[in-house]
Amino acid sequence: MTDSNHPWTTADAEVSADDLGRIDRWWRAANYLSVGQIYLLDNPLLRTPLTRDHVKPRLLGHWGTTPGLNFLYAHLNRVVRDRQRPTVFITGPGHGGPGMVANTYLEGTYTEVYPHIGHDDEGLQKLFKQFSFPGGIPSHVAPETPGSIHEGGELGYSLSHAYGAVFDNPDLLAFTVVGDGEAETGPLATSWHGNKFVNPVTDGVVLPVLHLNGYKIANPTVLARIDDDELDALMRGYGHTPYIFVAGFDDESHESIHARFAQLLDEVFDHLARIKQTAAEQGADDAERPRWPMIVFRTPKGWTGPKTIDGQVTEGSWRSHQVPLANARDTDEHLHDLDAWLRSYAVDELFDEAGAIDPEITALAPSGELRMGATPYANGGLLRVDLRLPDFRQHGVEVTEPGVTIAEATKVLGQWLTEVMRQNPENFRVFGPDETASNRLQALYEVTDKQWLAGYEPNDEGDPMARVGKVAEMLSEHQCQGWLEGYLLTGRHGLMSSYEAFIHIVDSMFNQHAKWLKVTDHIAWRRPIASLNYLLSSHVWRQDHNGFSHQDPGFIDHVVNKKADIIRVYLPPDANTLLSTFDHVLRTTQYVNVVVAGKQPGPQWLSMDDAVRHCARGLGIWDWAGTEAEGEQPDVVLGCAGDIPTVEIIAAAAILRERVPDLKVRVVNVVDLMRLQDEREHPHGLSDKEFDAIFTTDRPIVFAYHGYPTLIHRLTYRRTGHANLHVRGYKEEGTTTTPFDMVMLNDLDRYHLVIDVIDRVPGLAARAAGLRQEMQDARLDARAYAYEHGEDIPAVAGWQFGDGGDATTLQDTGGDNI
Amino acid sequence: MTDSNHPWTTADAEVSADDLGRIDRWWRAANYLSVGQIYLLDNPLLRTPLTRDHVKPRLLGHWGTTPGLNFLYAHLNRVVRDRQRPTVFITGPGHGGPGMVANTYLEGTYTEVYPHIGHDDEGLQKLFKQFSFPGGIPSHVAPETPGSIHEGGELGYSLSHAYGAVFDNPDLLAFTVVGDGEAETGPLATSWHGNKFVNPVTDGVVLPVLHLNGYKIANPTVLARIDDDELDALMRGYGHTPYIFVAGFDDESHESIHARFAQLLDEVFDHLARIKQTAAEQGADDAERPRWPMIVFRTPKGWTGPKTIDGQVTEGSWRSHQVPLANARDTDEHLHDLDAWLRSYAVDELFDEAGAIDPEITALAPSGELRMGATPYANGGLLRVDLRLPDFRQHGVEVTEPGVTIAEATKVLGQWLTEVMRQNPENFRVFGPDETASNRLQALYEVTDKQWLAGYEPNDEGDPMARVGKVAEMLSEHQCQGWLEGYLLTGRHGLMSSYEAFIHIVDSMFNQHAKWLKVTDHIAWRRPIASLNYLLSSHVWRQDHNGFSHQDPGFIDHVVNKKADIIRVYLPPDANTLLSTFDHVLRTTQYVNVVVAGKQPGPQWLSMDDAVRHCARGLGIWDWAGTEAEGEQPDVVLGCAGDIPTVEIIAAAAILRERVPDLKVRVVNVVDLMRLQDEREHPHGLSDKEFDAIFTTDRPIVFAYHGYPTLIHRLTYRRTGHANLHVRGYKEEGTTTTPFDMVMLNDLDRYHLVIDVIDRVPGLAARAAGLRQEMQDARLDARAYAYEHGEDIPAVAGWQFGDGGDATTLQDTGGDNI
């Protein structure tokens, strides 16, 4: 996208009386269509007297926020049309779904994507009936709604999505309606600060509209009940220039209200144009952070709806939130009130005899892709361009023998990502909550900076901060996730890195995005968007500085509840497998890819060729680590998934090779966790035949897993050999201690794994007399050494802390050093 | 607690020179002890020249925030002492753990709870060594730290915890340090609005201190880099009167800095006293919301630490965040710098020859329980008083026959909770994100109101809002959870109600609280606090208005990853079982209780006596619903957990009774989900013998579960009969549709359950010829009816929508109405 066709300019024209008339009629039409969707099963244009049978049996939906949204959409049409501004309309109060459906129907886009909803009586009847109806459409601004990148079902993310959308889209306006209920959520409260992260030259514009209609489901809203001076201060404190608009609380005519708002909108757009011009003069690298305009839009909840119902105030009250006339099908009084309400919009003045909207009204809207329901920015797959991916094989770690080379996996990944960034400067971003460097991706700063438009100080000299940069960091996982989602939904690529434990902060945001992807998979006109990629590092086993509160590997458990079509989970054991994994996930669309990888120095197992093959299979037998002979069944299978469990399993296998050389041990490493699941449950799942060939049907399996052990059982409970499967993993034991003590606390250490094998292979205890006791002693020794010295015994520390120089390795340390 | 002993009064006294000297020496001592903890293994008072061996091999911890915390604690001592103000010190930047340990050591409380850490050289050596050391203490302000109710490991919740602590504690001051990193999180950003929910007469005071030290791990902070006028506006917008304090960036002497801050603190405390006095004059019911003071405390990160290290700015930079001299054990240069740094605090002036702190310094601190490390408010179990619980049996629903009575379970619960509220006015609160009434607990408003100190409008007449009330609602699950946690941690009781799907918003907060409970279970001096109780309603099966985005039953999966000692999950199938469950959970301590219950009208199954018995067992066979004969094994077991699955299982059993009368069907209902787990894994778990007696070892089990089916497998995979277990539940299919269509979309409906039985009982397909087809037809008919009429077929709607009058029931409808 370039901005050549859409310069940001001021406009001096007066708002014409014709347009004011169109705005009012559009608003009435949109309100009528909204009420119709909520209540009417039939008789859409009231051509016959309204009867109970015309009313839906189950009245589901939300009226309260809808008239305000319709008002804003009506007015925005004119400005977008006149200024030719590509605009995405982000609906924070997404439960105002009927409004967005109504507006996109009026502008024509709805019928373009759903041709059965025509512009006639029949089309209107279908439009009304389908809303919140079995087999119809959802009540929210869901993926089914043209022009939406934001369902608003769970509140709090509208502004984050908006900022994500405008990054690297200098042409784009994200007109973002923030509900005053939503404004109380934590994520929304901090997302205002997104204005410190957008560049006024190279990024687009977020125009927040705080829709202050005063009420939630059952309460007033906080921001509607603080003093005007406090609200003004709050918005200025957030870095905005507030434009306050109040209407609907007195007898002012709609004509007057429209004139006032149209003028305000022109002022705001002129303000934006001046900001853009000033910034262009300053240049992107020197542009000052503007005090961006925002609009406080204070209007009554349920505006134009019934003033009172059953004697209780309704317009301007929380009673307007859902369906004000709940008994419209059941009582004459409510039916009568509904009839009067519908007719108050003077439907005859809006639609012709065939049921088509008066084209004089729709002349208000822009045309083509400038219609907000038709903008390609809200169907990002249309804009998505594949990443140019440099050959990751060139960035690998040389591995001549397993376990000799020591490397930091995410640091290696960071070097390749740096090339990705270099080759895709307008199409790829990395987001993180202050942890990009902590997670070892700092090589990125060789080609880009952290975008930062808050203040600078002399100390910053040498830090990779700039007014233009492709890394954005704020200490809010919500904000980072919302930015990334907005960036992807508008057709770009990216990833988010986070400490593993704290990705739970966005569990619910992940839910919503996964649901969005699941639904869009089945909407033909929605084009695939790039996958949402998580890099989770600083994981449970290596939270040396922080301890128990920072130890939680449960995000994987959370994600696998979502549809298997959407979810991918990878646990690459070393740097080369991490590179191969990331090369893959950056090529995918419509997934959520969760990649867990360590950042600490660790042993490298696979050459690049082996890593590629291993990742392609998703799991595999590591012959070099085991002791089985060709064509023979092993005595025991040692499985592992995750970098630390892999180290411990390899070490356990080495101990067994040394001490029980005739024991046939098979070592299996799993990169793609979903390979473990049944092929009927997950597209990556192994067939039973494949699974049995690898894990056997009757031999003990000791499996060392990165996270909570039950997940492995959950994925494999249908497998033939499941009864033989014994899983070690994190069992919620932890504190600030040494890395090896952490694995010991959870019985995941090599010594305990050997004991697990002894306990499960028939006869082994007798064959390896004394080994069990020796392993127990080794545990006690390791614990005692750590308690005394504060670090791990050298025997185990090599792989944990190796820095190349003094790293002990599997090959040259031998049994007594394990 | 009454406030008679602790009046809020102004104080005119000047700060004495003696006290200023004490403050400076306390600060130096606390800083010295903090640095010592991070670095020193031995030689705690530098009585011999510092050598590398005195330095810990692994340097773990966080220096950056610590000197600021120490400064604040030192100063607060004087004010608390002089004004006799019960104070809890809440440490948002909890990674400043060494500071809180140091301060509580200085005031004596640390040694009182940990007598082995004495006030001599040996005690100091242990104090230093144990920090972030294997077998020692965590690096954060963890449960192990006296005076803490807030680990601060995951950032964002300090202010919510503080407001929760002061509810109904009019005497209490929560001095709350908010880190400027933490301030970027969503939860913290909205938690400032807590000041609209506390009453200046009946609640205590939260004094926020924004610790603006400028940096996070690797970045400047947003709030440190906005203009002063913006920051001032932001705080005023949040409803505060900011007091700005800046120090440490120039050559000002510490004496001068201490004098300025002491004066500022006196001004702030006088301001608080005036607020309290004014409010007392207004009276609790009429008290205006004050513009509470808050302090902006802008000082350098790593203040008093090394100015530069290796030529790079360190004090006043993000480089101070963790351990600035990372190579103190490895290089002479860093060792030298560490030595100089430690000696800069003039340790000889602080400790005597035996290693005890100069009593002249500790004269700064208050005594007894006013010491902030010793306040009982931070060990809430000391203050906890059991709830007075009215007899829930008096509030039950009369059930003469199963399935006849129709009731709304949570509404019935609400009536009993109303009595609980009436009998425990200062000891019980209900929190919720705008959903207390939506979740049908509105009976509470018969005895209390929603506490609200933002503005009032004439429309509010008749709404249950007041300046004093025991329900608090803000549209932020984070805020509600944080309030409840703070309330419980200071010794009171309560619950939080939420829409089931959106409780995922606080997944990570739950994690932290569960971890806190797990750790405190093993700390002898910590007394048990009341359990954290969730009531999850508006659940996955009945999100009629909102659809797919509001459907997620996965919180249960999330919680069961935490320690079994802590976690309880209940799925009462009707009102009486819900009452019995809640009577139980409100009596418990140290748990997280998750209770999932419906709010819609539904059939009632158990009389109160039966409900009590059923809940006591946690699960049981419902003879009346099945068809097995005494002493015979059933042909099939139908299990269920959750209200909607129970309805469908009972209906399926009824169909089978009607159509295959000789089939022996056993119906098992599960209330206490953890009964399914192995007794070795969970204290509530059934023994294998008990499990087998109920579920058999060899008969097919068709289990209808409220949530994701894999959870049932996860809990039961070790059971003998697990291979026979087939689970239906939510498989992530949903939209805005009818209730019965929702269960059909997920194959959880009665018809499909019958098909599942046919497919699993050998020979049944032949015995019940045509039944399978009939069930398939019934599904198609139900779907077609819903698509046409927009509501469920009367045959199934009775139990879903019954309002008593036209409810069809199991007994009188017979087979053809199922």
Tab-separated table of N, CA and C in Angstrom, chain B residues 680-760:
chain	number	residue	atom	x	y	z
B	680	ARG	N	-4.838	-41.236	44.465
B	680	ARG	CA	-3.434	-40.886	44.649
B	680	ARG	C	-3.105	-39.517	44.060
B	681	GLU	N	-3.978	-39.016	43.211
B	681	GLU	CA	-3.725	-37.735	42.556
B	681	GLU	C	-4.483	-36.592	43.203
B	682	HIS	N	-5.629	-36.887	43.772
B	682	HIS	CA	-6.436	-35.816	44.354
B	682	HIS	C	-7.070	-36.298	45.646
B	683	PRO	N	-7.077	-35.463	46.680
B	683	PRO	CA	-7.640	-35.908	47.969
B	683	PRO	C	-9.111	-36.310	47.883
B	684	HIS	N	-9.847	-35.793	46.903
B	684	HIS	CA	-11.242	-36.192	46.754
B	684	HIS	C	-11.412	-37.435	45.876
B	685	GLY	N	-10.328	-37.888	45.283
B	685	GLY	CA	-10.428	-38.972	44.308
B	685	GLY	C	-10.982	-40.255	44.892
B	686	LEU	N	-11.805	-40.939	44.109
B	686	LEU	CA	-12.323	-42.242	44.508
B	686	LEU	C	-11.203	-43.271	44.448
B	687	SER	N	-11.278	-44.247	45.315
B	687	SER	CA	-10.399	-45.404	45.157
B	687	SER	C	-10.850	-46.160	43.909
B	688	ASP	N	-9.953	-46.964	43.364
B	688	ASP	CA	-10.336	-47.753	42.189
B	688	ASP	C	-11.530	-48.643	42.500
B	689	LYS	N	-11.545	-49.165	43.705
B	689	LYS	CA	-12.650	-50.054	44.084
B	689	LYS	C	-13.979	-49.306	44.047
B	690	GLU	N	-13.974	-48.125	44.626
B	690	GLU	CA	-15.209	-47.331	44.620
B	690	GLU	C	-15.610	-46.961	43.192
B	691	PHE	N	-14.618	-46.545	42.424
B	691	PHE	CA	-14.909	-46.142	41.048
B	691	PHE	C	-15.499	-47.310	40.264
B	692	ASP	N	-14.865	-48.458	40.406
B	692	ASP	CA	-15.323	-49.630	39.658
B	692	ASP	C	-16.732	-50.031	40.084
B	693	ALA	N	-17.025	-49.887	41.372
B	693	ALA	CA	-18.358	-50.258	41.854
B	693	ALA	C	-19.426	-49.382	41.208
B	694	ILE	N	-19.081	-48.160	40.933
B	694	ILE	CA	-20.068	-47.243	40.350
B	694	ILE	C	-20.100	-47.336	38.831
B	695	PHE	N	-18.923	-47.313	38.221
B	695	PHE	CA	-18.889	-47.239	36.761
B	695	PHE	C	-18.686	-48.599	36.103
B	696	THR	N	-18.521	-49.636	36.893
B	696	THR	CA	-18.227	-50.993	36.423
B	696	THR	C	-16.841	-51.037	35.782
B	697	THR	N	-16.379	-52.228	35.549
B	697	THR	CA	-15.061	-52.364	34.891
B	697	THR	C	-15.207	-52.774	33.437
B	698	ASP	N	-16.426	-53.166	33.047
B	698	ASP	CA	-16.516	-53.757	31.706
B	698	ASP	C	-17.740	-53.327	30.904
B	699	ARG	N	-18.562	-52.442	31.475
B	699	ARG	CA	-19.742	-52.036	30.713
B	699	ARG	C	-19.479	-50.708	30.007
B	700	PRO	N	-20.125	-50.506	28.892
B	700	PRO	CA	-19.950	-49.201	28.232
B	700	PRO	C	-20.444	-48.067	29.133
B	701	ILE	N	-19.665	-47.000	29.112
B	701	ILE	CA	-20.053	-45.798	29.855
B	701	ILE	C	-20.209	-44.672	28.837
B	702	VAL	N	-21.389	-44.107	28.788
B	702	VAL	CA	-21.599	-42.923	27.949
B	702	VAL	C	-21.723	-41.743	28.900
B	703	PHE	N	-20.785	-40.824	28.795
B	703	PHE	CA	-20.691	-39.755	29.786
B	703	PHE	C	-20.954	-38.419	29.116
B	704	ALA	N	-21.938	-37.694	29.605
B	704	ALA	CA	-22.243	-36.364	29.083
B	704	ALA	C	-21.657	-35.330	30.040
B	705	TYR	N	-20.723	-34.549	29.526
B	705	TYR	CA	-19.973	-33.632	30.383
B	705	TYR	C	-20.189	-32.190	29.936
B	706	HIS	N	-20.191	-31.332	30.901
B	706	HIS	CA	-20.415	-29.903	30.654
B	706	HIS	C	-19.375	-29.269	29.739
B	707	GLY	N	-18.112	-29.676	29.885
B	707	GLY	CA	-17.034	-28.970	29.190
B	707	GLY	C	-16.396	-29.782	28.088
B	708	TYR	N	-15.097	-29.559	27.896
B	708	TYR	CA	-14.364	-30.280	26.854
B	708	TYR	C	-14.207	-31.741	27.270
B	709	PRO	N	-14.577	-32.675	26.393
B	709	PRO	CA	-14.621	-34.092	26.788
B	709	PRO	C	-13.290	-34.647	27.266
B	710	THR	N	-12.187	-34.133	26.731
B	710	THR	CA	-10.905	-34.744	27.087
B	710	THR	C	-10.616	-34.636	28.575
B	711	LEU	N	-11.221	-33.675	29.252
B	711	LEU	CA	-10.933	-33.560	30.685
B	711	LEU	C	-11.361	-34.828	31.423
B	712	ILE	N	-12.483	-35.376	31.035
B	712	ILE	CA	-12.954	-36.599	31.713
B	712	ILE	C	-11.981	-37.743	31.457
B	713	HIS	N	-11.491	-37.810	30.242
B	713	HIS	CA	-10.471	-38.842	29.977
B	713	HIS	C	-9.214	-38.600	30.799
B	714	ARG	N	-8.823	-37.354	30.855
B	714	ARG	CA	-7.620	-37.012	31.604
B	714	ARG	C	-7.737	-37.426	33.070
B	715	LEU	N	-8.951	-37.272	33.636
B	715	LEU	CA	-9.144	-37.601	35.052
B	715	LEU	C	-9.251	-39.106	35.283
B	716	THR	N	-9.618	-39.855	34.250
B	716	THR	CA	-9.969	-41.265	34.468
B	716	THR	C	-9.093	-42.254	33.707
B	717	TYR	N	-8.026	-41.779	33.073
B	717	TYR	CA	-7.321	-42.692	32.163
B	717	TYR	C	-6.725	-43.895	32.879
B	718	ARG	N	-6.535	-43.806	34.184
B	718	ARG	CA	-5.976	-44.954	34.897
B	718	ARG	C	-7.027	-45.956	35.360
B	719	ARG	N	-8.303	-45.615	35.198
B	719	ARG	CA	-9.352	-46.490	35.730
B	719	ARG	C	-9.480	-47.751	34.882
B	720	THR	N	-9.874	-48.821	35.546
B	720	THR	CA	-9.967	-50.112	34.866
B	720	THR	C	-10.866	-50.037	33.638
B	721	GLY	N	-12.014	-49.400	33.824
B	721	GLY	CA	-12.977	-49.393	32.738
B	721	GLY	C	-12.794	-48.253	31.749
B	722	HIS	N	-11.650	-47.588	31.790
B	722	HIS	CA	-11.510	-46.384	30.964
B	722	HIS	C	-11.687	-46.655	29.475
B	723	ALA	N	-11.272	-47.825	29.040
B	723	ALA	CA	-11.381	-48.109	27.604
B	723	ALA	C	-12.841	-48.145	27.156
B	724	ASN	N	-13.753	-48.335	28.103
B	724	ASN	CA	-15.182	-48.389	27.764
B	724	ASN	C	-15.859	-47.029	27.846
B	725	LEU	N	-15.072	-46.027	28.188
B	725	LEU	CA	-15.668	-44.713	28.460
B	725	LEU	C	-15.744	-43.878	27.192
B	726	HIS	N	-16.944	-43.380	26.921
B	726	HIS	CA	-17.162	-42.513	25.770
B	726	HIS	C	-17.762	-41.203	26.277
B	727	VAL	N	-17.083	-40.110	25.984
B	727	VAL	CA	-17.492	-38.834	26.569
B	727	VAL	C	-18.029	-37.889	25.499
B	728	ARG	N	-19.147	-37.287	25.787
B	728	ARG	CA	-19.673	-36.192	24.970
B	728	ARG	C	-19.550	-34.902	25.762
B	729	GLY	N	-19.286	-33.823	25.057
B	729	GLY	CA	-19.190	-32.532	25.727
B	729	GLY	C	-19.101	-31.436	24.695
B	730	TYR	N	-18.520	-30.343	25.080
B	730	TYR	CA	-18.427	-29.211	24.156
B	730	TYR	C	-17.250	-29.430	23.232
B	731	LYS	N	-17.502	-29.456	21.954
B	731	LYS	CA	-16.380	-29.638	21.030
B	731	LYS	C	-16.196	-28.410	20.166
B	732	GLU	N	-16.398	-27.267	20.773
B	732	GLU	CA	-16.070	-25.987	20.134
B	732	GLU	C	-16.929	-25.739	18.901
B	733	GLU	N	-18.194	-26.130	19.014
B	733	GLU	CA	-19.152	-25.803	17.978
B	733	GLU	C	-20.234	-24.951	18.611
B	734	GLY	N	-20.451	-23.767	18.058
B	734	GLY	CA	-21.484	-22.946	18.652
B	734	GLY	C	-21.743	-21.701	17.848
B	735	THR	N	-22.842	-21.080	18.148
B	735	THR	CA	-23.215	-19.818	17.533
B	735	THR	C	-24.433	-19.305	18.299
B	736	THR	N	-25.054	-18.259	17.789
B	736	THR	CA	-26.308	-17.803	18.362
B	736	THR	C	-27.409	-18.713	17.834
B	737	THR	N	-27.903	-19.592	18.672
B	737	THR	CA	-28.974	-20.482	18.217
B	737	THR	C	-29.802	-20.905	19.424
B	738	THR	N	-30.675	-21.879	19.253
B	738	THR	CA	-31.510	-22.301	20.377
B	738	THR	C	-30.703	-23.205	21.313
B	739	PRO	N	-31.167	-23.331	22.547
B	739	PRO	CA	-30.439	-24.183	23.486
B	739	PRO	C	-30.320	-25.632	23.016
B	740	PHE	N	-31.385	-26.167	22.457
B	740	PHE	CA	-31.293	-27.566	22.046
B	740	PHE	C	-30.426	-27.713	20.806
B	741	ASP	N	-30.466	-26.731	19.938
B	741	ASP	CA	-29.575	-26.778	18.785
B	741	ASP	C	-28.116	-26.750	19.237
B	742	MET	N	-27.839	-26.003	20.291
B	742	MET	CA	-26.471	-25.976	20.836
B	742	MET	C	-26.015	-27.377	21.256
B	743	VAL	N	-26.860	-28.090	21.977
B	743	VAL	CA	-26.417	-29.434	22.384
B	743	VAL	C	-26.339	-30.352	21.167
B	744	MET	N	-27.222	-30.147	20.204
B	744	MET	CA	-27.129	-30.966	18.987
B	744	MET	C	-25.844	-30.677	18.217
B	745	LEU	N	-25.464	-29.408	18.135
B	745	LEU	CA	-24.240	-29.053	17.409
B	745	LEU	C	-23.028	-29.790	17.971
B	746	ASN	N	-23.102	-30.147	19.244
B	746	ASN	CA	-21.974	-30.801	19.900
B	746	ASN	C	-22.243	-32.277	20.204
B	747	ASP	N	-23.295	-32.821	19.614
B	747	ASP	CA	-23.633	-34.244	19.785
B	747	ASP	C	-23.837	-34.622	21.245
B	748	LEU	N	-24.288	-33.661	22.015
B	748	LEU	CA	-24.534	-33.913	23.437
B	748	LEU	C	-26.027	-34.106	23.708
B	749	ASP	N	-26.843	-34.070	22.682
B	749	ASP	CA	-28.286	-34.132	22.892
B	749	ASP	C	-28.733	-35.553	23.199
B	750	ARG	N	-29.906	-35.641	23.812
B	750	ARG	CA	-30.502	-36.917	24.246
B	750	ARG	C	-30.558	-37.936	23.099
B	751	TYR	N	-30.903	-37.454	21.912
B	751	TYR	CA	-31.034	-38.398	20.795
B	751	TYR	C	-29.677	-38.998	20.442
B	752	HIS	N	-28.686	-38.126	20.420
B	752	HIS	CA	-27.369	-38.643	20.070
B	752	HIS	C	-26.827	-39.541	21.183
B	753	LEU	N	-27.154	-39.212	22.414
B	753	LEU	CA	-26.705	-40.072	23.520
B	753	LEU	C	-27.327	-41.459	23.409
B	754	VAL	N	-28.585	-41.499	22.985
B	754	VAL	CA	-29.215	-42.808	22.775
B	754	VAL	C	-28.485	-43.561	21.661
B	755	ILE	N	-28.152	-42.845	20.600
B	755	ILE	CA	-27.390	-43.481	19.511
B	755	ILE	C	-26.056	-44.007	20.032
B	756	ASP	N	-25.417	-43.196	20.882
B	756	ASP	CA	-24.146	-43.644	21.457
B	756	ASP	C	-24.316	-44.944	22.236
B	757	VAL	N	-25.429	-45.069	22.939
B	757	VAL	CA	-25.697	-46.297	23.685
B	757	VAL	C	-25.917	-47.452	22.713
B	758	ILE	N	-26.715	-47.201	21.712
B	758	ILE	CA	-26.981	-48.260	20.719
B	758	ILE	C	-25.672	-48.752	20.103
B	759	ASP	N	-24.773	-47.799	19.839
B	759	ASP	CA	-23.518	-48.179	19.179
B	759	ASP	C	-22.566	-48.929	20.102
B	760	ARG	N	-22.844	-48.922	21.392
B	760	ARG	CA	-21.870	-49.476	22.326
B	760	ARG	C	-22.356	-50.699	23.093
